[in-house]
Amino acid sequence: MLKTHNPHNYQYINAYLEIHILGGIKFNNLERMRVTMSVQKPKSINVLRHSIDLYNDNMVEKFVRKIAERIEIGTSVTRKTLQELTAALEQYRIDELEREKEANQTPVEELTANEEQTAIKFLKSKDLLSKTNDLIGKSGVIGEETNRLLMYLIFTSRKTNNPLHCISLGSSGVGKTHLQSKVAELIPDEDKIEITVLSANAFYYFNRTELRNKLILIEDLDGAESVLYPLRELQSKKRITKTVVHKDRKGTTKTIHLTVEGPVSVAGCTTQESVYEDNSNRSFLLYIDESEEQDQKIMDYQRLLSAGKRNQKEEFESARFLRSVQRSLSPVTVRNPYAEYLTLPVSVFKPRRTNAHYLQFIEAITFYCQWQRPKKYDKETGEQYIETTIDDIEQANEIIKEVLLRKSDRITGAARNHLERLKAYLKSNEQTTFTNAEIRKQLHIKESTLRGYHKQLQEEGYIKRVKKKKTKSYCFEIIDMKEYDWLKASIDNALKGCLQQIELGLVTN
C-alpha cells in the first residue's frame, strides 16, 4: 500500500484515506519519524496538510481527532491507518538503510578450493620473493624492482600486529602515485581504503574496528595535511580517541568518546620530504627511480600498450593471482630468535625507530613465508607462532640496504640524487669544479631548485665555494667524490657483520 517510487511524494492509499508524505522521510535520527503529510478521502478535494512526528503519541492522538473532525471520518479508522502507515514507513526506512549498508560494503571474494590450493603451493615454493617480484612485474609494474617488492611486503604487513608504512618520494611526474596504485592493485579490495582528500575529523567517525588491519592509501599527502596527526597516532599507538559533546534525546549535554582502532598500514606519496618529517620518521622512504634507464623502460611499455602488443590478460591474471596469495595468508605471531645479534650501522640517524623498522621488516618477510615455516607453540601460553630464519634476514638485508643508506644520509633524497648526478657529470667530463649556470644548462634544472640543492650541500659540507686563480671568479667543488661509496660500504659491512655474529653465536651455543 506504501508507494515510494517518487522520493519526494510517497503515497499510502486504502479504502478510507489517501495520504501523501511530502518530501519523503529522513534516514538519520532514527528516534524520530518527522513527516509532512496531506490527508484526504479518496477522490475528495477536502485536504488536510500537517507536519507531525509519528513517534510522538500525544501529537498523533491530537492529529487523529483533527482528521476525524476536518474530513469527517471515524477516529478508530484514522488511528489504525496512521499506525499501519507508521509501520510501513518504519520498515521501508530499515530496508533502505540495510540496502545502503550492503552497497557501501566491499564484497569479499571467496577463494575456490583450487585457487586456494594453487596460492598455497606458490607460497611454499623456493625463491618465493624472487618469484613474487617477477609476478609483480608481469602485473604491469615497470622497473623499480627493489621498490616494488619492498612496497608489496610493506602492504602485506597490514595483517600483522606491527604493520609497516611507506612514503614514496620523487619529483613531480616521475610515477610515485602510479607505482603505489599498481602495487595496491595486488591487495584485495576489502583490505584497503583509498583516500584523495579527507576532512580534519574524518578518521574519528569510522566504526571502531573498520580500519583494523587495513591498508590506507593516500594519493598525495599534500591533500591530506589535516589528517596527518591522527594518522601518526594510528601508526604509533594503533588507536585514536576523540572526545566530543553530544546531546541525547532529552537535550542533556554529555561527552562521548569516539575511538577507532588499528593497527593500520599507511602509504602515501609526496614531493616534499622535509615537510612531512614526523610522518617520514614512522615510514620507509622509497625514492622513485628517476634515471634515464627507467624513463626508457616506461616509454617502451607505453608504446607497446598503445600498439596493442602488451599482454593485458597476463597483467590481469598476475594481479588476480597475487590477490589470491594475499587472501591465503593468515594472522600468525612471528618470533625472531636472532634479534639480539642484529645491530644497525652507527651512521644511521634516529637509530631507535629505524631499528624497530628493520626488525619489523624481517618479521614481514617471515610472515609472508609462513607456509614454509613449521608452527610452534609457546609452552606457557599455548600461543602459536613461527620463527625467523637466517635466510629471511639475508633477504631482508638485501632489500632494505637502500633504505638504510638513505636513513644514514645527512641530506634529503632529492639533494642526494642531484649530488650523484653531479658527480657523474664531472667524472665524465674530467672536471673538478663547476658553476651554477653550467649545471643548470647541462642537467636541465630550474635555477631556484638548483640553488636550494647547493645551499643544502654547502651547509652539510658536501661542496665548497672556491675562487679560480686565473679568472678570479667563483665556482663550486665537491669535497669528497667517494663519500657515498664509503657510506655504502659501512652499511654493507654492518649487515654482513650481523650475519657473522649469528653464525658465531650458533657455533658457540
mmCIF file of C-alpha atoms in Angstrom, residues 29-403:
data_model
loop_
_atom_site.group_PDB
_atom_site.id
_atom_site.type_symbol
_atom_site.label_atom_id
_atom_site.label_comp_id
_atom_site.label_asym_id
_atom_site.label_seq_id
_atom_site.Cartn_x
_atom_site.Cartn_y
_atom_site.Cartn_z
ATOM 1 C CA ASN A 29 17.797 10.385 13.615
ATOM 2 C CA LEU A 30 16.078 7.022 13.845
ATOM 3 C CA GLU A 31 14.485 8.012 17.160
ATOM 4 C CA ARG A 32 12.114 10.292 15.205
ATOM 5 C CA MET A 33 9.691 9.916 12.290
ATOM 6 C CA ARG A 34 9.121 13.540 11.359
ATOM 7 C CA VAL A 35 6.957 13.890 8.214
ATOM 8 C CA THR A 36 4.821 16.420 6.374
ATOM 9 C CA MET A 37 1.666 14.794 5.057
ATOM 10 C CA SER A 38 -1.547 15.585 3.248
ATOM 11 C CA VAL A 39 -4.653 13.562 4.237
ATOM 12 C CA GLN A 40 -7.932 13.259 2.349
ATOM 13 C CA LYS A 41 -10.664 10.801 1.465
ATOM 14 C CA PRO A 42 -10.096 9.063 -1.883
ATOM 15 C CA LYS A 43 -11.177 11.321 -4.782
ATOM 16 C CA SER A 44 -12.060 14.133 -2.339
ATOM 17 C CA ILE A 45 -10.895 17.732 -2.638
ATOM 18 C CA ASN A 46 -11.042 18.338 1.135
ATOM 19 C CA VAL A 47 -7.327 18.044 2.079
ATOM 20 C CA LEU A 48 -5.636 18.420 5.476
ATOM 21 C CA ARG A 49 -1.892 19.179 5.484
ATOM 22 C CA HIS A 50 0.157 18.835 8.654
ATOM 23 C CA SER A 51 3.714 18.219 9.956
ATOM 24 C CA ILE A 52 3.988 15.610 12.694
ATOM 25 C CA ASP A 53 6.374 13.237 14.459
ATOM 26 C CA LEU A 54 4.685 9.848 14.096
ATOM 27 C CA TYR A 55 6.702 8.552 17.083
ATOM 28 C CA ASN A 56 5.102 11.183 19.372
ATOM 29 C CA ASP A 57 1.922 9.563 20.732
ATOM 30 C CA ASN A 58 0.372 12.806 22.032
ATOM 31 C CA MET A 59 0.830 14.534 18.674
ATOM 32 C CA VAL A 60 -0.640 11.532 16.851
ATOM 33 C CA GLU A 61 -3.742 11.442 19.074
ATOM 34 C CA LYS A 62 -4.411 15.144 18.502
ATOM 35 C CA PHE A 63 -3.899 14.625 14.773
ATOM 36 C CA VAL A 64 -6.347 11.690 14.732
ATOM 37 C CA ARG A 65 -9.076 13.875 16.246
ATOM 38 C CA LYS A 66 -8.255 16.704 13.854
ATOM 39 C CA ILE A 67 -8.545 14.384 10.818
ATOM 40 C CA ALA A 68 -11.831 12.936 12.102
ATOM 41 C CA GLU A 69 -13.257 16.423 12.593
ATOM 42 C CA ARG A 70 -11.989 18.032 9.371
ATOM 43 C CA ILE A 71 -12.506 15.106 6.961
ATOM 44 C CA GLU A 72 -15.493 13.608 8.751
ATOM 45 C CA ILE A 73 -14.228 10.061 9.335
ATOM 46 C CA GLY A 74 -14.162 7.831 12.389
ATOM 47 C CA THR A 75 -11.237 8.097 14.837
ATOM 48 C CA SER A 76 -10.750 4.303 15.026
ATOM 49 C CA VAL A 77 -10.293 4.035 11.239
ATOM 50 C CA THR A 78 -7.957 7.052 11.213
ATOM 51 C CA ARG A 79 -5.874 5.739 14.121
ATOM 52 C CA LYS A 80 -5.496 2.297 12.537
ATOM 53 C CA THR A 81 -4.489 3.834 9.176
ATOM 54 C CA LEU A 82 -1.813 6.022 10.801
ATOM 55 C CA GLN A 83 -0.486 3.025 12.742
ATOM 56 C CA GLU A 84 -0.240 0.969 9.537
ATOM 57 C CA LEU A 85 1.411 3.908 7.754
ATOM 58 C CA THR A 86 3.955 4.328 10.561
ATOM 59 C CA ALA A 87 4.807 0.609 10.482
ATOM 60 C CA ALA A 88 5.199 0.691 6.668
ATOM 61 C CA LEU A 89 7.452 3.790 6.786
ATOM 62 C CA GLU A 90 9.496 2.272 9.596
ATOM 63 C CA GLN A 91 10.067 -0.977 7.669
ATOM 64 C CA TYR A 92 10.866 0.958 4.492
ATOM 65 C CA ARG A 93 13.495 3.022 6.311
ATOM 66 C CA ILE A 94 15.077 -0.075 7.857
ATOM 67 C CA ASP A 95 15.202 -1.818 4.461
ATOM 68 C CA GLU A 96 16.740 1.220 2.777
ATOM 69 C CA LEU A 97 19.414 1.601 5.464
ATOM 70 C CA GLU A 98 20.286 -2.085 5.176
ATOM 71 C CA ARG A 99 20.449 -1.811 1.378
ATOM 72 C CA GLU A 100 22.713 1.230 1.644
ATOM 73 C CA LYS A 101 24.955 -0.564 4.131
ATOM 74 C CA GLU A 102 25.315 -3.547 1.793
ATOM 75 C CA ALA A 103 26.023 -1.240 -1.156
ATOM 76 C CA ASN A 104 28.810 0.517 0.769
ATOM 77 C CA GLN A 105 30.453 -2.714 1.863
ATOM 78 C CA THR A 106 33.271 -4.011 -0.285
ATOM 79 C CA PRO A 107 32.344 -7.522 -1.412
ATOM 80 C CA VAL A 108 34.720 -10.157 -0.067
ATOM 81 C CA GLU A 109 35.786 -12.584 -2.756
ATOM 82 C CA GLU A 110 35.954 -16.158 -1.513
ATOM 83 C CA LEU A 111 38.670 -18.358 -2.981
ATOM 84 C CA THR A 112 37.682 -21.642 -4.541
ATOM 85 C CA ALA A 113 39.392 -24.766 -3.221
ATOM 86 C CA ASN A 114 41.523 -24.927 -6.381
ATOM 87 C CA GLU A 115 42.532 -21.223 -6.161
ATOM 88 C CA GLU A 116 43.495 -21.584 -2.508
ATOM 89 C CA GLN A 117 45.480 -24.751 -3.206
ATOM 90 C CA THR A 118 47.371 -23.067 -6.067
ATOM 91 C CA ALA A 119 48.139 -19.990 -3.941
ATOM 92 C CA ILE A 120 49.427 -22.087 -1.039
ATOM 93 C CA LYS A 121 51.569 -24.142 -3.405
ATOM 94 C CA PHE A 122 53.104 -20.877 -4.641
ATOM 95 C CA LEU A 123 53.721 -19.692 -1.048
ATOM 96 C CA LYS A 124 55.562 -22.951 -0.335
ATOM 97 C CA SER A 125 57.844 -22.648 -3.379
ATOM 98 C CA LYS A 126 61.578 -21.928 -3.244
ATOM 99 C CA ASP A 127 62.813 -18.411 -4.089
ATOM 100 C CA LEU A 128 59.383 -17.089 -3.094
ATOM 101 C CA LEU A 129 60.407 -13.418 -3.002
ATOM 102 C CA SER A 130 62.099 -13.625 -6.405
ATOM 103 C CA LYS A 131 59.042 -15.309 -7.957
ATOM 104 C CA THR A 132 56.765 -12.765 -6.301
ATOM 105 C CA ASN A 133 58.838 -9.916 -7.723
ATOM 106 C CA ASP A 134 58.581 -11.438 -11.205
ATOM 107 C CA LEU A 135 54.794 -11.639 -10.866
ATOM 108 C CA ILE A 136 54.635 -8.017 -9.709
ATOM 109 C CA GLY A 137 56.492 -7.084 -12.904
ATOM 110 C CA LYS A 138 54.085 -9.160 -15.026
ATOM 111 C CA SER A 139 51.141 -7.383 -13.368
ATOM 112 C CA GLY A 140 52.230 -4.106 -15.008
ATOM 113 C CA VAL A 141 54.735 -2.544 -12.590
ATOM 114 C CA ILE A 142 57.598 -1.462 -14.819
ATOM 115 C CA GLY A 143 61.121 -1.385 -13.386
ATOM 116 C CA GLU A 144 61.537 -0.333 -9.734
ATOM 117 C CA GLU A 145 62.487 -3.945 -8.896
ATOM 118 C CA THR A 146 63.533 -3.227 -5.304
ATOM 119 C CA ASN A 147 60.906 -0.596 -4.513
ATOM 120 C CA ARG A 148 58.009 -2.658 -5.826
ATOM 121 C CA LEU A 149 58.934 -5.748 -3.793
ATOM 122 C CA LEU A 150 59.609 -3.645 -0.700
ATOM 123 C CA MET A 151 56.246 -1.896 -1.094
ATOM 124 C CA TYR A 152 54.438 -5.208 -1.623
ATOM 125 C CA LEU A 153 55.915 -6.637 1.581
ATOM 126 C CA ILE A 154 55.053 -3.450 3.485
ATOM 127 C CA PHE A 155 51.453 -3.722 2.257
ATOM 128 C CA THR A 156 51.436 -7.403 3.280
ATOM 129 C CA SER A 157 52.435 -6.420 6.823
ATOM 130 C CA ARG A 158 48.953 -4.905 7.320
ATOM 131 C CA LYS A 159 47.867 -8.365 8.501
ATOM 132 C CA THR A 160 50.386 -8.377 11.358
ATOM 133 C CA ASN A 161 50.205 -6.733 14.770
ATOM 134 C CA ASN A 162 53.007 -4.311 13.827
ATOM 135 C CA PRO A 163 52.359 -3.104 10.279
ATOM 136 C CA LEU A 164 54.923 -1.115 8.335
ATOM 137 C CA HIS A 165 54.343 2.168 6.490
ATOM 138 C CA CYS A 166 55.915 3.819 3.451
ATOM 139 C CA ILE A 167 56.148 7.176 1.713
ATOM 140 C CA SER A 168 57.066 7.376 -1.976
ATOM 141 C CA LEU A 169 59.254 10.363 -2.799
ATOM 142 C CA GLY A 170 60.308 11.896 -6.079
ATOM 143 C CA SER A 171 59.893 14.783 -8.472
ATOM 144 C CA SER A 172 56.527 15.651 -9.942
ATOM 145 C CA GLY A 173 55.505 13.321 -12.766
ATOM 146 C CA VAL A 174 58.020 10.516 -12.153
ATOM 147 C CA GLY A 175 55.385 7.907 -11.249
ATOM 148 C CA LYS A 176 55.086 7.904 -7.445
ATOM 149 C CA THR A 177 51.306 7.546 -7.459
ATOM 150 C CA HIS A 178 51.422 5.105 -10.374
ATOM 151 C CA LEU A 179 53.789 2.763 -8.504
ATOM 152 C CA GLN A 180 51.681 2.914 -5.337
ATOM 153 C CA SER A 181 48.388 2.340 -7.153
ATOM 154 C CA LYS A 182 49.748 -0.544 -9.266
ATOM 155 C CA VAL A 183 51.169 -2.379 -6.243
ATOM 156 C CA ALA A 184 47.946 -1.642 -4.330
ATOM 157 C CA GLU A 185 46.035 -3.476 -7.089
ATOM 158 C CA LEU A 186 47.704 -6.646 -5.777
ATOM 159 C CA ILE A 187 45.945 -6.222 -2.413
ATOM 160 C CA PRO A 188 42.302 -7.411 -2.037
ATOM 161 C CA ASP A 189 39.760 -4.570 -2.187
ATOM 162 C CA GLU A 190 38.288 -5.451 1.213
ATOM 163 C CA ASP A 191 41.684 -4.874 2.850
ATOM 164 C CA LYS A 192 42.372 -1.345 1.605
ATOM 165 C CA ILE A 193 40.958 2.170 1.748
ATOM 166 C CA GLU A 194 41.995 4.702 -0.909
ATOM 167 C CA ILE A 195 41.879 8.374 0.045
ATOM 168 C CA THR A 196 42.264 11.534 -2.012
ATOM 169 C CA VAL A 197 41.084 14.279 0.400
ATOM 170 C CA LEU A 198 39.851 13.980 3.988
ATOM 171 C CA SER A 199 38.479 16.495 6.479
ATOM 172 C CA ALA A 200 40.319 17.005 9.772
ATOM 173 C CA ASN A 201 37.994 14.805 11.870
ATOM 174 C CA ALA A 202 37.101 12.181 9.266
ATOM 175 C CA PHE A 203 39.173 9.380 10.810
ATOM 176 C CA TYR A 204 37.350 9.642 14.153
ATOM 177 C CA TYR A 205 33.997 8.764 12.560
ATOM 178 C CA PHE A 206 34.938 5.377 11.152
ATOM 179 C CA ASN A 207 33.399 2.445 13.012
ATOM 180 C CA ARG A 208 35.528 1.268 15.923
ATOM 181 C CA THR A 209 37.062 -1.707 14.091
ATOM 182 C CA GLU A 210 36.526 -0.569 10.497
ATOM 183 C CA LEU A 211 40.207 0.276 9.960
ATOM 184 C CA ARG A 212 41.691 -2.702 11.773
ATOM 185 C CA ASN A 213 44.438 -4.355 9.685
ATOM 186 C CA LYS A 214 43.588 -2.173 6.692
ATOM 187 C CA LEU A 215 45.926 -0.599 4.145
ATOM 188 C CA ILE A 216 45.290 3.153 3.940
ATOM 189 C CA LEU A 217 46.423 4.645 0.626
ATOM 190 C CA ILE A 218 46.837 8.413 0.319
ATOM 191 C CA GLU A 219 47.299 9.588 -3.239
ATOM 192 C CA ASP A 220 49.022 12.851 -2.274
ATOM 193 C CA LEU A 221 49.995 13.812 1.274
ATOM 194 C CA ASP A 222 49.526 17.475 0.305
ATOM 195 C CA GLY A 223 45.785 16.822 0.106
ATOM 196 C CA ALA A 224 45.644 15.111 3.497
ATOM 197 C CA GLU A 225 47.556 17.526 5.738
ATOM 198 C CA SER A 226 44.590 17.880 8.103
ATOM 199 C CA VAL A 227 44.605 14.152 8.956
ATOM 200 C CA LEU A 228 48.350 13.629 9.337
ATOM 201 C CA TYR A 229 48.184 13.903 13.134
ATOM 202 C CA PRO A 230 45.521 11.197 13.657
ATOM 203 C CA LEU A 231 47.370 9.096 11.084
ATOM 204 C CA ARG A 232 50.577 9.360 13.123
ATOM 205 C CA GLU A 233 48.669 8.351 16.248
ATOM 206 C CA LEU A 234 47.212 5.335 14.447
ATOM 207 C CA GLN A 235 50.701 4.381 13.314
ATOM 208 C CA SER A 236 52.306 4.740 16.752
ATOM 209 C CA LYS A 237 49.541 3.932 19.269
ATOM 210 C CA LYS A 238 47.361 1.798 16.958
ATOM 211 C CA ARG A 239 44.222 3.651 18.078
ATOM 212 C CA ILE A 240 42.834 7.181 18.161
ATOM 213 C CA THR A 241 40.269 8.709 20.514
ATOM 214 C CA LYS A 242 38.387 11.986 20.302
ATOM 215 C CA THR A 243 36.076 13.413 22.981
ATOM 216 C CA VAL A 244 33.078 15.351 21.660
ATOM 217 C CA VAL A 245 29.973 16.986 23.132
ATOM 218 C CA HIS A 246 26.655 15.323 22.296
ATOM 219 C CA LYS A 247 23.014 15.989 23.202
ATOM 220 C CA ASP A 248 20.792 12.989 23.947
ATOM 221 C CA ARG A 249 17.043 12.700 23.263
ATOM 222 C CA LYS A 250 16.181 14.685 26.372
ATOM 223 C CA GLY A 251 18.517 17.522 25.398
ATOM 224 C CA THR A 252 21.037 16.682 28.113
ATOM 225 C CA THR A 253 24.606 17.560 27.123
ATOM 226 C CA LYS A 254 27.089 14.726 27.556
ATOM 227 C CA THR A 255 30.647 13.991 26.486
ATOM 228 C CA ILE A 256 31.241 10.853 24.433
ATOM 229 C CA HIS A 257 34.464 9.200 23.296
ATOM 230 C CA LEU A 258 34.941 8.288 19.646
ATOM 231 C CA THR A 259 37.536 5.517 19.399
ATOM 232 C CA VAL A 260 38.913 3.975 16.212
ATOM 233 C CA GLU A 261 41.248 1.005 16.492
ATOM 234 C CA GLY A 262 44.142 -0.119 14.333
ATOM 235 C CA PRO A 263 46.646 -1.356 13.552
ATOM 236 C CA VAL A 264 46.881 0.035 10.027
ATOM 237 C CA SER A 265 49.467 0.203 7.284
ATOM 238 C CA VAL A 266 49.737 3.662 5.712
ATOM 239 C CA ALA A 267 51.172 4.558 2.316
ATOM 240 C CA GLY A 268 51.401 7.987 0.705
ATOM 241 C CA CYS A 269 53.167 9.992 -1.988
ATOM 242 C CA THR A 270 54.777 13.433 -1.888
ATOM 243 C CA THR A 271 57.445 15.589 -3.478
ATOM 244 C CA GLN A 272 58.225 17.331 -0.158
ATOM 245 C CA GLU A 273 60.327 15.109 2.081
ATOM 246 C CA SER A 274 61.150 17.697 4.743
ATOM 247 C CA VAL A 275 57.554 18.924 5.150
ATOM 248 C CA TYR A 276 56.325 15.564 6.453
ATOM 249 C CA GLU A 277 59.291 14.719 8.679
ATOM 250 C CA ASP A 278 57.168 13.413 11.583
ATOM 251 C CA ASN A 279 55.364 11.011 9.256
ATOM 252 C CA SER A 280 58.603 10.135 7.455
ATOM 253 C CA ASN A 281 60.201 9.040 10.723
ATOM 254 C CA ARG A 282 57.490 6.402 11.085
ATOM 255 C CA SER A 283 57.779 5.167 7.491
ATOM 256 C CA PHE A 284 60.072 3.563 4.978
ATOM 257 C CA LEU A 285 61.124 6.192 2.443
ATOM 258 C CA LEU A 286 61.008 4.871 -1.110
ATOM 259 C CA TYR A 287 62.809 7.091 -3.613
ATOM 260 C CA ILE A 288 61.468 6.676 -7.119
ATOM 261 C CA ASP A 289 63.992 5.761 -9.813
ATOM 262 C CA GLU A 290 64.399 8.877 -11.988
ATOM 263 C CA SER A 291 67.196 7.509 -14.161
ATOM 264 C CA GLU A 292 67.194 7.603 -17.952
ATOM 265 C CA GLU A 293 67.075 3.793 -18.000
ATOM 266 C CA GLN A 294 63.820 3.818 -16.048
ATOM 267 C CA ASP A 295 62.428 6.538 -18.333
ATOM 268 C CA GLN A 296 63.207 4.307 -21.312
ATOM 269 C CA LYS A 297 61.524 1.257 -19.723
ATOM 270 C CA ILE A 298 58.338 3.212 -19.043
ATOM 271 C CA MET A 299 58.233 4.784 -22.504
ATOM 272 C CA ASP A 300 58.783 1.373 -24.145
ATOM 273 C CA TYR A 301 55.888 -0.007 -22.101
ATOM 274 C CA GLN A 302 53.673 2.924 -23.114
ATOM 275 C CA ARG A 303 54.479 2.325 -26.792
ATOM 276 C CA LEU A 304 53.695 -1.400 -26.557
ATOM 277 C CA LEU A 305 50.449 -0.616 -24.745
ATOM 278 C CA SER A 306 49.452 1.905 -27.398
ATOM 279 C CA ALA A 307 50.295 -0.571 -30.155
ATOM 280 C CA GLY A 308 48.195 -3.280 -28.515
ATOM 281 C CA LYS A 309 51.234 -5.539 -28.098
ATOM 282 C CA ARG A 310 51.213 -5.680 -24.317
ATOM 283 C CA ASN A 311 49.647 -8.833 -22.874
ATOM 284 C CA GLN A 312 46.987 -7.232 -20.684
ATOM 285 C CA LYS A 313 45.377 -10.587 -19.915
ATOM 286 C CA GLU A 314 48.683 -11.665 -18.325
ATOM 287 C CA GLU A 315 48.723 -8.461 -16.270
ATOM 288 C CA PHE A 316 45.177 -9.096 -15.058
ATOM 289 C CA GLU A 317 45.813 -12.762 -14.224
ATOM 290 C CA SER A 318 49.088 -11.959 -12.396
ATOM 291 C CA ALA A 319 47.392 -9.289 -10.262
ATOM 292 C CA ARG A 320 44.449 -11.567 -9.530
ATOM 293 C CA PHE A 321 46.737 -14.433 -8.520
ATOM 294 C CA LEU A 322 48.711 -12.218 -6.115
ATOM 295 C CA ARG A 323 45.417 -11.125 -4.536
ATOM 296 C CA SER A 324 44.645 -14.816 -4.014
ATOM 297 C CA VAL A 325 48.073 -15.212 -2.426
ATOM 298 C CA GLN A 326 47.262 -12.354 -0.041
ATOM 299 C CA ARG A 327 43.949 -13.980 0.917
ATOM 300 C CA SER A 328 45.809 -17.218 1.710
ATOM 301 C CA LEU A 329 47.920 -15.543 4.412
ATOM 302 C CA SER A 330 46.595 -15.909 7.956
ATOM 303 C CA PRO A 331 47.431 -13.810 11.039
ATOM 304 C CA VAL A 332 50.212 -15.524 12.968
ATOM 305 C CA THR A 333 52.768 -14.360 15.536
ATOM 306 C CA VAL A 334 56.385 -14.109 14.345
ATOM 307 C CA ARG A 335 59.368 -14.520 16.657
ATOM 308 C CA ASN A 336 62.943 -13.724 15.692
ATOM 309 C CA PRO A 337 65.403 -15.862 17.704
ATOM 310 C CA TYR A 338 68.326 -13.941 16.155
ATOM 311 C CA ALA A 339 67.099 -10.436 17.001
ATOM 312 C CA GLU A 340 69.736 -9.852 19.704
ATOM 313 C CA TYR A 341 72.516 -10.201 17.111
ATOM 314 C CA LEU A 342 71.066 -7.609 14.723
ATOM 315 C CA THR A 343 72.631 -4.171 15.147
ATOM 316 C CA LEU A 344 72.384 -1.189 12.822
ATOM 317 C CA PRO A 345 75.314 0.786 11.394
ATOM 318 C CA VAL A 346 76.351 3.667 13.679
ATOM 319 C CA SER A 347 75.806 6.082 10.783
ATOM 320 C CA VAL A 348 72.006 5.602 10.848
ATOM 321 C CA PHE A 349 70.044 8.616 12.114
ATOM 322 C CA LYS A 350 67.258 8.071 14.697
ATOM 323 C CA PRO A 351 68.514 4.516 15.355
ATOM 324 C CA ARG A 352 65.747 3.581 17.819
ATOM 325 C CA ARG A 353 62.906 3.913 15.347
ATOM 326 C CA THR A 354 64.979 2.640 12.400
ATOM 327 C CA ASN A 355 66.000 -0.413 14.430
ATOM 328 C CA ALA A 356 62.324 -1.179 15.081
ATOM 329 C CA HIS A 357 61.582 -0.830 11.343
ATOM 330 C CA TYR A 358 64.460 -3.168 10.489
ATOM 331 C CA LEU A 359 63.246 -5.882 12.860
ATOM 332 C CA GLN A 360 59.633 -5.459 11.724
ATOM 333 C CA PHE A 361 60.629 -5.797 8.078
ATOM 334 C CA ILE A 362 62.390 -9.088 8.814
ATOM 335 C CA GLU A 363 59.215 -10.242 10.559
ATOM 336 C CA ALA A 364 57.181 -9.187 7.495
ATOM 337 C CA ILE A 365 59.294 -11.462 5.293
ATOM 338 C CA THR A 366 58.866 -14.332 7.757
ATOM 339 C CA PHE A 367 55.122 -13.672 7.815
ATOM 340 C CA TYR A 368 54.962 -13.817 4.012
ATOM 341 C CA CYS A 369 56.871 -17.113 4.082
ATOM 342 C CA GLN A 370 54.559 -18.570 6.761
ATOM 343 C CA TRP A 371 53.637 -21.632 4.672
ATOM 344 C CA GLN A 372 57.334 -22.623 4.671
ATOM 345 C CA ARG A 373 57.727 -22.380 8.440
ATOM 346 C CA PRO A 374 56.760 -25.065 10.972
ATOM 347 C CA LYS A 375 54.126 -23.970 13.505
ATOM 348 C CA LYS A 376 55.392 -23.845 17.092
ATOM 349 C CA TYR A 377 53.569 -23.365 20.381
ATOM 350 C CA ASP A 378 54.566 -21.409 23.478
ATOM 351 C CA LYS A 379 54.810 -23.838 26.396
ATOM 352 C CA GLU A 380 53.431 -21.325 28.890
ATOM 353 C CA THR A 381 50.664 -19.570 26.927
ATOM 354 C CA GLY A 382 49.941 -22.090 24.186
ATOM 355 C CA GLU A 383 50.253 -19.311 21.574
ATOM 356 C CA GLN A 384 51.021 -20.452 18.042
ATOM 357 C CA TYR A 385 53.983 -18.808 16.313
ATOM 358 C CA ILE A 386 56.563 -19.183 13.549
ATOM 359 C CA GLU A 387 60.253 -18.314 13.696
ATOM 360 C CA THR A 388 62.505 -16.165 11.526
ATOM 361 C CA THR A 389 65.292 -17.988 9.685
ATOM 362 C CA ILE A 390 68.759 -16.760 8.724
ATOM 363 C CA ASP A 391 67.583 -16.823 5.085
ATOM 364 C CA ASP A 392 64.843 -14.304 5.984
ATOM 365 C CA ILE A 393 67.463 -11.979 7.465
ATOM 366 C CA GLU A 394 69.729 -12.283 4.422
ATOM 367 C CA GLN A 395 66.865 -11.420 2.054
ATOM 368 C CA ALA A 396 65.762 -8.520 4.276
ATOM 369 C CA ASN A 397 69.320 -7.130 4.326
ATOM 370 C CA GLU A 398 69.496 -7.204 0.543
ATOM 371 C CA ILE A 399 66.146 -5.459 0.061
ATOM 372 C CA ILE A 400 66.469 -2.907 2.848
ATOM 373 C CA LYS A 401 70.050 -1.855 2.100
ATOM 374 C CA GLU A 402 68.972 1.190 0.059
ATOM 375 C CA VAL A 403 66.514 2.265 2.772
#
